[in-house]
JSON list of C-alpha atoms in Angstrom, two decimals:
[
{"chain": "K", "resi": 234, "resn": "UNK", "atom": "CA", "xyz": [131.09, 72.64, -27.41]},
{"chain": "K", "resi": 235, "resn": "UNK", "atom": "CA", "xyz": [128.03, 72.36, -25.26]},
{"chain": "K", "resi": 236, "resn": "UNK", "atom": "CA", "xyz": [128.14, 72.89, -21.51]},
{"chain": "K", "resi": 237, "resn": "UNK", "atom": "CA", "xyz": [127.15, 70.09, -19.25]},
{"chain": "K", "resi": 238, "resn": "UNK", "atom": "CA", "xyz": [124.02, 70.77, -17.19]},
{"chain": "K", "resi": 239, "resn": "UNK", "atom": "CA", "xyz": [123.76, 69.80, -13.57]},
{"chain": "K", "resi": 240, "resn": "UNK", "atom": "CA", "xyz": [120.59, 68.35, -12.21]},
{"chain": "K", "resi": 241, "resn": "UNK", "atom": "CA", "xyz": [119.34, 69.68, -8.92]},
{"chain": "K", "resi": 242, "resn": "UNK", "atom": "CA", "xyz": [119.32, 67.27, -6.00]},
{"chain": "K", "resi": 243, "resn": "UNK", "atom": "CA", "xyz": [115.93, 66.37, -4.61]},
{"chain": "K", "resi": 244, "resn": "UNK", "atom": "CA", "xyz": [114.89, 68.67, -1.75]},
{"chain": "K", "resi": 245, "resn": "UNK", "atom": "CA", "xyz": [115.00, 67.14, 1.69]},
{"chain": "K", "resi": 246, "resn": "UNK", "atom": "CA", "xyz": [111.64, 65.98, 2.94]},
{"chain": "K", "resi": 247, "resn": "UNK", "atom": "CA", "xyz": [110.38, 67.78, 6.00]},
{"chain": "K", "resi": 248, "resn": "UNK", "atom": "CA", "xyz": [109.44, 64.95, 8.26]},
{"chain": "K", "resi": 249, "resn": "UNK", "atom": "CA", "xyz": [107.02, 65.99, 10.95]},
{"chain": "K", "resi": 250, "resn": "UNK", "atom": "CA", "xyz": [106.54, 69.57, 9.75]},
{"chain": "K", "resi": 251, "resn": "UNK", "atom": "CA", "xyz": [102.94, 70.48, 10.46]},
{"chain": "K", "resi": 252, "resn": "UNK", "atom": "CA", "xyz": [101.59, 73.55, 8.70]},
{"chain": "K", "resi": 253, "resn": "UNK", "atom": "CA", "xyz": [98.17, 73.52, 10.33]},
{"chain": "K", "resi": 254, "resn": "UNK", "atom": "CA", "xyz": [97.39, 76.05, 13.04]},
{"chain": "K", "resi": 255, "resn": "UNK", "atom": "CA", "xyz": [95.76, 75.04, 16.30]},
{"chain": "K", "resi": 256, "resn": "UNK", "atom": "CA", "xyz": [92.19, 76.28, 16.80]},
{"chain": "K", "resi": 257, "resn": "UNK", "atom": "CA", "xyz": [93.20, 78.82, 19.44]},
{"chain": "K", "resi": 258, "resn": "UNK", "atom": "CA", "xyz": [95.73, 80.50, 17.13]},
{"chain": "K", "resi": 259, "resn": "UNK", "atom": "CA", "xyz": [92.79, 81.95, 15.22]},
{"chain": "K", "resi": 260, "resn": "UNK", "atom": "CA", "xyz": [90.22, 82.09, 18.01]},
{"chain": "K", "resi": 261, "resn": "UNK", "atom": "CA", "xyz": [92.18, 84.21, 20.48]},
{"chain": "K", "resi": 262, "resn": "UNK", "atom": "CA", "xyz": [93.05, 87.09, 18.12]},
{"chain": "K", "resi": 263, "resn": "UNK", "atom": "CA", "xyz": [89.48, 87.05, 16.81]},
{"chain": "K", "resi": 264, "resn": "UNK", "atom": "CA", "xyz": [88.10, 87.20, 20.34]},
{"chain": "K", "resi": 265, "resn": "UNK", "atom": "CA", "xyz": [90.44, 90.07, 21.25]},
{"chain": "K", "resi": 266, "resn": "UNK", "atom": "CA", "xyz": [89.46, 91.97, 18.11]},
{"chain": "K", "resi": 267, "resn": "UNK", "atom": "CA", "xyz": [85.75, 91.55, 18.80]},
{"chain": "K", "resi": 268, "resn": "UNK", "atom": "CA", "xyz": [86.18, 92.62, 22.43]},
{"chain": "K", "resi": 269, "resn": "UNK", "atom": "CA", "xyz": [88.08, 95.77, 21.46]},
{"chain": "K", "resi": 270, "resn": "UNK", "atom": "CA", "xyz": [85.63, 96.56, 18.69]},
{"chain": "K", "resi": 271, "resn": "UNK", "atom": "CA", "xyz": [82.75, 96.22, 21.15]},
{"chain": "K", "resi": 272, "resn": "UNK", "atom": "CA", "xyz": [84.46, 98.61, 23.55]},
{"chain": "K", "resi": 273, "resn": "UNK", "atom": "CA", "xyz": [85.00, 101.17, 20.80]},
{"chain": "K", "resi": 274, "resn": "UNK", "atom": "CA", "xyz": [81.51, 100.94, 19.33]},
{"chain": "K", "resi": 275, "resn": "UNK", "atom": "CA", "xyz": [79.58, 101.11, 22.62]},
{"chain": "K", "resi": 276, "resn": "UNK", "atom": "CA", "xyz": [79.14, 104.86, 23.24]},
{"chain": "K", "resi": 277, "resn": "UNK", "atom": "CA", "xyz": [77.03, 104.37, 26.38]},
{"chain": "K", "resi": 278, "resn": "UNK", "atom": "CA", "xyz": [80.16, 103.36, 28.31]},
{"chain": "K", "resi": 279, "resn": "UNK", "atom": "CA", "xyz": [82.09, 106.42, 27.19]},
{"chain": "K", "resi": 280, "resn": "UNK", "atom": "CA", "xyz": [82.58, 108.92, 29.99]},
{"chain": "K", "resi": 281, "resn": "UNK", "atom": "CA", "xyz": [85.22, 111.41, 31.01]},
{"chain": "K", "resi": 282, "resn": "UNK", "atom": "CA", "xyz": [87.82, 110.06, 33.36]},
{"chain": "K", "resi": 283, "resn": "UNK", "atom": "CA", "xyz": [87.89, 111.69, 36.76]},
{"chain": "K", "resi": 284, "resn": "UNK", "atom": "CA", "xyz": [91.38, 112.76, 37.68]},
{"chain": "K", "resi": 285, "resn": "UNK", "atom": "CA", "xyz": [94.66, 112.23, 35.90]},
{"chain": "K", "resi": 286, "resn": "UNK", "atom": "CA", "xyz": [94.67, 109.85, 32.90]},
{"chain": "K", "resi": 287, "resn": "UNK", "atom": "CA", "xyz": [96.35, 106.53, 33.55]},
{"chain": "K", "resi": 288, "resn": "UNK", "atom": "CA", "xyz": [98.48, 106.64, 30.41]},
{"chain": "K", "resi": 289, "resn": "UNK", "atom": "CA", "xyz": [99.99, 110.00, 31.34]},
{"chain": "K", "resi": 290, "resn": "UNK", "atom": "CA", "xyz": [100.78, 108.73, 34.82]},
{"chain": "K", "resi": 291, "resn": "UNK", "atom": "CA", "xyz": [102.40, 105.58, 33.39]},
{"chain": "K", "resi": 292, "resn": "UNK", "atom": "CA", "xyz": [104.60, 107.58, 30.98]},
{"chain": "K", "resi": 293, "resn": "UNK", "atom": "CA", "xyz": [105.70, 109.94, 33.76]},
{"chain": "K", "resi": 294, "resn": "UNK", "atom": "CA", "xyz": [106.58, 106.97, 35.98]},
{"chain": "K", "resi": 295, "resn": "UNK", "atom": "CA", "xyz": [108.58, 105.35, 33.17]},
{"chain": "K", "resi": 296, "resn": "UNK", "atom": "CA", "xyz": [110.49, 108.62, 32.65]},
{"chain": "K", "resi": 297, "resn": "UNK", "atom": "CA", "xyz": [111.30, 108.77, 36.35]},
{"chain": "K", "resi": 298, "resn": "UNK", "atom": "CA", "xyz": [112.59, 105.20, 36.35]},
{"chain": "K", "resi": 299, "resn": "UNK", "atom": "CA", "xyz": [114.74, 105.80, 33.26]},
{"chain": "K", "resi": 300, "resn": "UNK", "atom": "CA", "xyz": [116.16, 109.03, 34.72]},
{"chain": "K", "resi": 301, "resn": "UNK", "atom": "CA", "xyz": [117.59, 107.19, 37.76]}
]
């Protein structure tokens, strides 16, 4: 005896679903990447920071706030 096969129902149509990205969704990350790459590759702007590094100060401040 053969089994009866079921047909799949048609998938629901996605009305109004837009798969295109706006222009700025690609432009902004590209611009940020180029800006950071320019900062990294420009050795003339590289100099030693005078005083305490900002990142270290920020981490210490975060630890103080968490400890409260």
